Amino acid sequence: MTTVNISSTTTTTIQEDKIQENEEECQNYKNAEVWCHRMIYIGHDLFFNLETFHAELEKAAWNTGLPYESLHSFLRNIHLTHVKKTTHYIRSTIKEHLQTYTSGTSILTMAKSLNYPPYMLARLIVENIVASDSISRKEITGAMRDPVRKLGDANVISSRFKDSELHRGSIQRLFHSPRIDPFSNQPIPPPSGPITRLAVEVMEAIDSDPLYGPRQDRERHSVGIEYEIILEQTLSSMGIPFETEAQLRIRGTARTPDILFSCPVGIKVPKRRRRKKIHNNRQDDDDGEDAFEWKVVCWIDSKVSNRFLWNIVRAEVFFQMSEFEIQSFVCLVLP
C-alpha cells in the first residue's frame, strides 16, 4: 500500500477550516429554526398563500444564509411537528368544524383561524361529509387528487350535509389558467357544468397550501430519489465499495437499506461533549486527537430530502475526515 504523508500543519489547518465552516452552518441552522418556529406560532399568511410563501421564504433564506430549497424543507419538517400536535384537537372538535363549514365559512378561512394546513383540513372535511356508499375511506386520496370529477357531483355528499351546498361560490377563478395534474402532468379540463361547493373549496385549499397536497407529495418523492442518486455518486467518487437497495433486493436479503457497505467504514467524529460545544458556538481548548473518536458505519438509509440536510449530515459525520483518509481506511480493512 502506498503511504502518503500529510504535514501536521496542513492537517490542522484543514480541520480548523472545517470546524469554522461547521460552526457557521450551526448558527445558520439556529437562525432558521427561530424563524420557522416564529412563523408557525403566529400562523403567518405564508402557510395559506403560495405567493406569500415564496416571497417570505426567499427573504428568510437571504437573512439566514441558507439555500431556498433547504429552508423550504426545514420549515416543513418543523411544521409537521406542529401538525402532529394539533391534529388530535382538530379531530376531537370535528363536529364544530363541520357546523362552521355548513354555515358557509370556507375551508381556507377555517384553516387560517385554526392555524392548520388547508389541504389537511379539506381532507378531514371530505372524510366526514361524503356519503360512504359514494366514496369509501380508501378512495379519499384519489378524490383529493381529482376533486372535480370525484367530488363535483352533489350525490357524493351525505344527506346530513346537503345544506352546505347552499353557499356555493364561483369556480371561474380556479380555472383562470390551465390546471395540471401533479401525477400525470396532463392539463385538467374545466368542468362542463356546475360542480359542488365542496369540490371548489377542496381545489382552493390545495392551491393555497404550500406544504401539503398531491403536488408536494410528488415533489418530495422525486427529490428523495434524486438524493439517493447523489449519495451513490458521492460514495462511488470516494472509492467506497457498496451495494444499493436494488442490488440487495435481487440477492433477496432480509433487510435492504439504501446503501450497504461491502465492508465497515470508519468515520472520525468529534466526541459528544465537543459536538455540543460546537453547536453552542463555544471554543473547545482541546483540539487534539483526544477530542475525536472513530465510529463504524455499516449501512446508510437515506432520509435526506435537500441539500441543506445533506450538508448537515456531512458536517456531523465527515467534516473531520478528508476523502484521502476515508479511502485509506477502506483500503486497510479490505482483505
PDB file of N, CA and C in Angstrom, residues 264-302:
ATOM      1  N   PRO A 264     -17.189  -2.548   6.613  1.00  0.00           N
ATOM      2  CA  PRO A 264     -17.461  -1.405   7.502  1.00  0.00           C
ATOM      3  C   PRO A 264     -16.522  -0.245   7.213  1.00  0.00           C
ATOM      4  N   VAL A 265     -17.040   0.951   7.351  1.00  0.00           N
ATOM      5  CA  VAL A 265     -16.266   2.166   7.114  1.00  0.00           C
ATOM      6  C   VAL A 265     -16.106   2.906   8.436  1.00  0.00           C
ATOM      7  N   GLY A 266     -14.871   3.323   8.742  1.00  0.00           N
ATOM      8  CA  GLY A 266     -14.609   4.075   9.959  1.00  0.00           C
ATOM      9  C   GLY A 266     -14.678   5.568   9.704  1.00  0.00           C
ATOM     10  N   ILE A 267     -15.405   6.272  10.534  1.00  0.00           N
ATOM     11  CA  ILE A 267     -15.556   7.725  10.411  1.00  0.00           C
ATOM     12  C   ILE A 267     -15.087   8.376  11.704  1.00  0.00           C
ATOM     13  N   LYS A 268     -14.176   9.345  11.576  1.00  0.00           N
ATOM     14  CA  LYS A 268     -13.696  10.066  12.751  1.00  0.00           C
ATOM     15  C   LYS A 268     -14.583  11.266  13.010  1.00  0.00           C
ATOM     16  N   VAL A 269     -15.197  11.323  14.179  1.00  0.00           N
ATOM     17  CA  VAL A 269     -16.127  12.403  14.515  1.00  0.00           C
ATOM     18  C   VAL A 269     -15.745  12.994  15.869  1.00  0.00           C
ATOM     19  N   PRO A 270     -16.169  14.246  16.146  1.00  0.00           N
ATOM     20  CA  PRO A 270     -15.919  14.818  17.467  1.00  0.00           C
ATOM     21  C   PRO A 270     -16.656  14.025  18.533  1.00  0.00           C
ATOM     22  N   LYS A 271     -16.058  13.917  19.698  1.00  0.00           N
ATOM     23  CA  LYS A 271     -16.752  13.265  20.798  1.00  0.00           C
ATOM     24  C   LYS A 271     -17.991  14.074  21.172  1.00  0.00           C
ATOM     25  N   ARG A 272     -18.933  13.410  21.821  1.00  0.00           N
ATOM     26  CA  ARG A 272     -20.230  14.027  22.103  1.00  0.00           C
ATOM     27  C   ARG A 272     -20.084  15.354  22.844  1.00  0.00           C
ATOM     28  N   ARG A 273     -19.189  15.418  23.816  1.00  0.00           N
ATOM     29  CA  ARG A 273     -19.011  16.646  24.583  1.00  0.00           C
ATOM     30  C   ARG A 273     -18.557  17.784  23.686  1.00  0.00           C
ATOM     31  N   ARG A 274     -17.660  17.476  22.737  1.00  0.00           N
ATOM     32  CA  ARG A 274     -17.129  18.512  21.857  1.00  0.00           C
ATOM     33  C   ARG A 274     -18.176  18.944  20.828  1.00  0.00           C
ATOM     34  N   ARG A 275     -18.981  17.988  20.344  1.00  0.00           N
ATOM     35  CA  ARG A 275     -20.033  18.346  19.391  1.00  0.00           C
ATOM     36  C   ARG A 275     -21.017  19.320  20.021  1.00  0.00           C
ATOM     37  N   LYS A 276     -21.318  19.124  21.301  1.00  0.00           N
ATOM     38  CA  LYS A 276     -22.246  20.010  21.983  1.00  0.00           C
ATOM     39  C   LYS A 276     -21.669  21.414  22.076  1.00  0.00           C
ATOM     40  N   LYS A 277     -20.367  21.529  22.332  1.00  0.00           N
ATOM     41  CA  LYS A 277     -19.742  22.840  22.394  1.00  0.00           C
ATOM     42  C   LYS A 277     -19.764  23.532  21.046  1.00  0.00           C
ATOM     43  N   ILE A 278     -19.533  22.761  19.976  1.00  0.00           N
ATOM     44  CA  ILE A 278     -19.558  23.347  18.634  1.00  0.00           C
ATOM     45  C   ILE A 278     -20.938  23.894  18.321  1.00  0.00           C
ATOM     46  N   HIS A 279     -21.990  23.161  18.663  1.00  0.00           N
ATOM     47  CA  HIS A 279     -23.359  23.617  18.391  1.00  0.00           C
ATOM     48  C   HIS A 279     -23.710  24.844  19.214  1.00  0.00           C
ATOM     49  N   ASN A 280     -23.072  24.978  20.382  1.00  0.00           N
ATOM     50  CA  ASN A 280     -23.324  26.143  21.234  1.00  0.00           C
ATOM     51  C   ASN A 280     -22.364  27.290  20.950  1.00  0.00           C
ATOM     52  N   ASN A 281     -21.586  27.165  19.866  1.00  0.00           N
ATOM     53  CA  ASN A 281     -20.633  28.204  19.464  1.00  0.00           C
ATOM     54  C   ASN A 281     -19.601  28.488  20.552  1.00  0.00           C
ATOM     55  N   ARG A 282     -19.202  27.451  21.265  1.00  0.00           N
ATOM     56  CA  ARG A 282     -18.171  27.599  22.294  1.00  0.00           C
ATOM     57  C   ARG A 282     -16.876  27.008  21.779  1.00  0.00           C
ATOM     58  N   GLN A 283     -15.777  27.682  22.068  1.00  0.00           N
ATOM     59  CA  GLN A 283     -14.470  27.217  21.606  1.00  0.00           C
ATOM     60  C   GLN A 283     -13.961  26.121  22.533  1.00  0.00           C
ATOM     61  N   ASP A 284     -13.572  25.021  21.953  1.00  0.00           N
ATOM     62  CA  ASP A 284     -13.018  23.911  22.725  1.00  0.00           C
ATOM     63  C   ASP A 284     -11.503  24.021  22.714  1.00  0.00           C
ATOM     64  N   ASP A 285     -10.920  24.056  23.900  1.00  0.00           N
ATOM     65  CA  ASP A 285      -9.472  24.189  24.002  1.00  0.00           C
ATOM     66  C   ASP A 285      -8.758  22.913  23.560  1.00  0.00           C
ATOM     67  N   ASP A 286      -9.479  21.782  23.635  1.00  0.00           N
ATOM     68  CA  ASP A 286      -8.844  20.514  23.297  1.00  0.00           C
ATOM     69  C   ASP A 286      -9.119  20.182  21.839  1.00  0.00           C
ATOM     70  N   ASP A 287      -8.163  20.482  20.951  1.00  0.00           N
ATOM     71  CA  ASP A 287      -8.326  20.197  19.529  1.00  0.00           C
ATOM     72  C   ASP A 287      -7.458  19.019  19.097  1.00  0.00           C
ATOM     73  N   GLY A 288      -6.915  18.272  20.068  1.00  0.00           N
ATOM     74  CA  GLY A 288      -6.057  17.154  19.729  1.00  0.00           C
ATOM     75  C   GLY A 288      -6.852  15.913  19.387  1.00  0.00           C
ATOM     76  N   GLU A 289      -6.124  14.810  19.220  1.00  0.00           N
ATOM     77  CA  GLU A 289      -6.763  13.554  18.846  1.00  0.00           C
ATOM     78  C   GLU A 289      -7.720  13.070  19.920  1.00  0.00           C
ATOM     79  N   ASP A 290      -7.501  13.454  21.176  1.00  0.00           N
ATOM     80  CA  ASP A 290      -8.386  13.011  22.254  1.00  0.00           C
ATOM     81  C   ASP A 290      -9.792  13.592  22.126  1.00  0.00           C
ATOM     82  N   ALA A 291      -9.941  14.625  21.311  1.00  0.00           N
ATOM     83  CA  ALA A 291     -11.250  15.243  21.151  1.00  0.00           C
ATOM     84  C   ALA A 291     -12.114  14.492  20.132  1.00  0.00           C
ATOM     85  N   PHE A 292     -11.553  13.464  19.496  1.00  0.00           N
ATOM     86  CA  PHE A 292     -12.278  12.746  18.446  1.00  0.00           C
ATOM     87  C   PHE A 292     -12.350  11.264  18.765  1.00  0.00           C
ATOM     88  N   GLU A 293     -13.279  10.608  18.087  1.00  0.00           N
ATOM     89  CA  GLU A 293     -13.415   9.171  18.232  1.00  0.00           C
ATOM     90  C   GLU A 293     -13.837   8.585  16.884  1.00  0.00           C
ATOM     91  N   TRP A 294     -13.630   7.284  16.743  1.00  0.00           N
ATOM     92  CA  TRP A 294     -13.981   6.593  15.497  1.00  0.00           C
ATOM     93  C   TRP A 294     -15.315   5.877  15.657  1.00  0.00           C
ATOM     94  N   LYS A 295     -16.160   6.027  14.633  1.00  0.00           N
ATOM     95  CA  LYS A 295     -17.430   5.325  14.591  1.00  0.00           C
ATOM     96  C   LYS A 295     -17.432   4.391  13.385  1.00  0.00           C
ATOM     97  N   VAL A 296     -17.976   3.212  13.573  1.00  0.00           N
ATOM     98  CA  VAL A 296     -18.059   2.242  12.487  1.00  0.00           C
ATOM     99  C   VAL A 296     -19.436   2.332  11.846  1.00  0.00           C
ATOM    100  N   VAL A 297     -19.456   2.556  10.537  1.00  0.00           N
ATOM    101  CA  VAL A 297     -20.703   2.673   9.781  1.00  0.00           C
ATOM    102  C   VAL A 297     -20.794   1.477   8.837  1.00  0.00           C
ATOM    103  N   CYS A 298     -21.904   0.740   8.926  1.00  0.00           N
ATOM    104  CA  CYS A 298     -22.086  -0.446   8.087  1.00  0.00           C
ATOM    105  C   CYS A 298     -23.088  -0.211   6.960  1.00  0.00           C
ATOM    106  N   TRP A 299     -24.037   0.685   7.158  1.00  0.00           N
ATOM    107  CA  TRP A 299     -25.058   0.914   6.144  1.00  0.00           C
ATOM    108  C   TRP A 299     -25.616   2.326   6.283  1.00  0.00           C
ATOM    109  N   ILE A 300     -26.301   2.783   5.249  1.00  0.00           N
ATOM    110  CA  ILE A 300     -26.941   4.108   5.250  1.00  0.00           C
ATOM    111  C   ILE A 300     -28.358   3.949   4.725  1.00  0.00           C
ATOM    112  N   ASP A 301     -29.308   4.470   5.469  1.00  0.00           N
ATOM    113  CA  ASP A 301     -30.689   4.544   4.989  1.00  0.00           C
ATOM    114  C   ASP A 301     -30.989   6.017   4.761  1.00  0.00           C
ATOM    115  N   SER A 302     -31.021   6.417   3.518  1.00  0.00           N
ATOM    116  CA  SER A 302     -31.088   7.842   3.185  1.00  0.00           C
ATOM    117  C   SER A 302     -32.443   8.428   3.506  1.00  0.00           C
TER     118      SER A 302
END
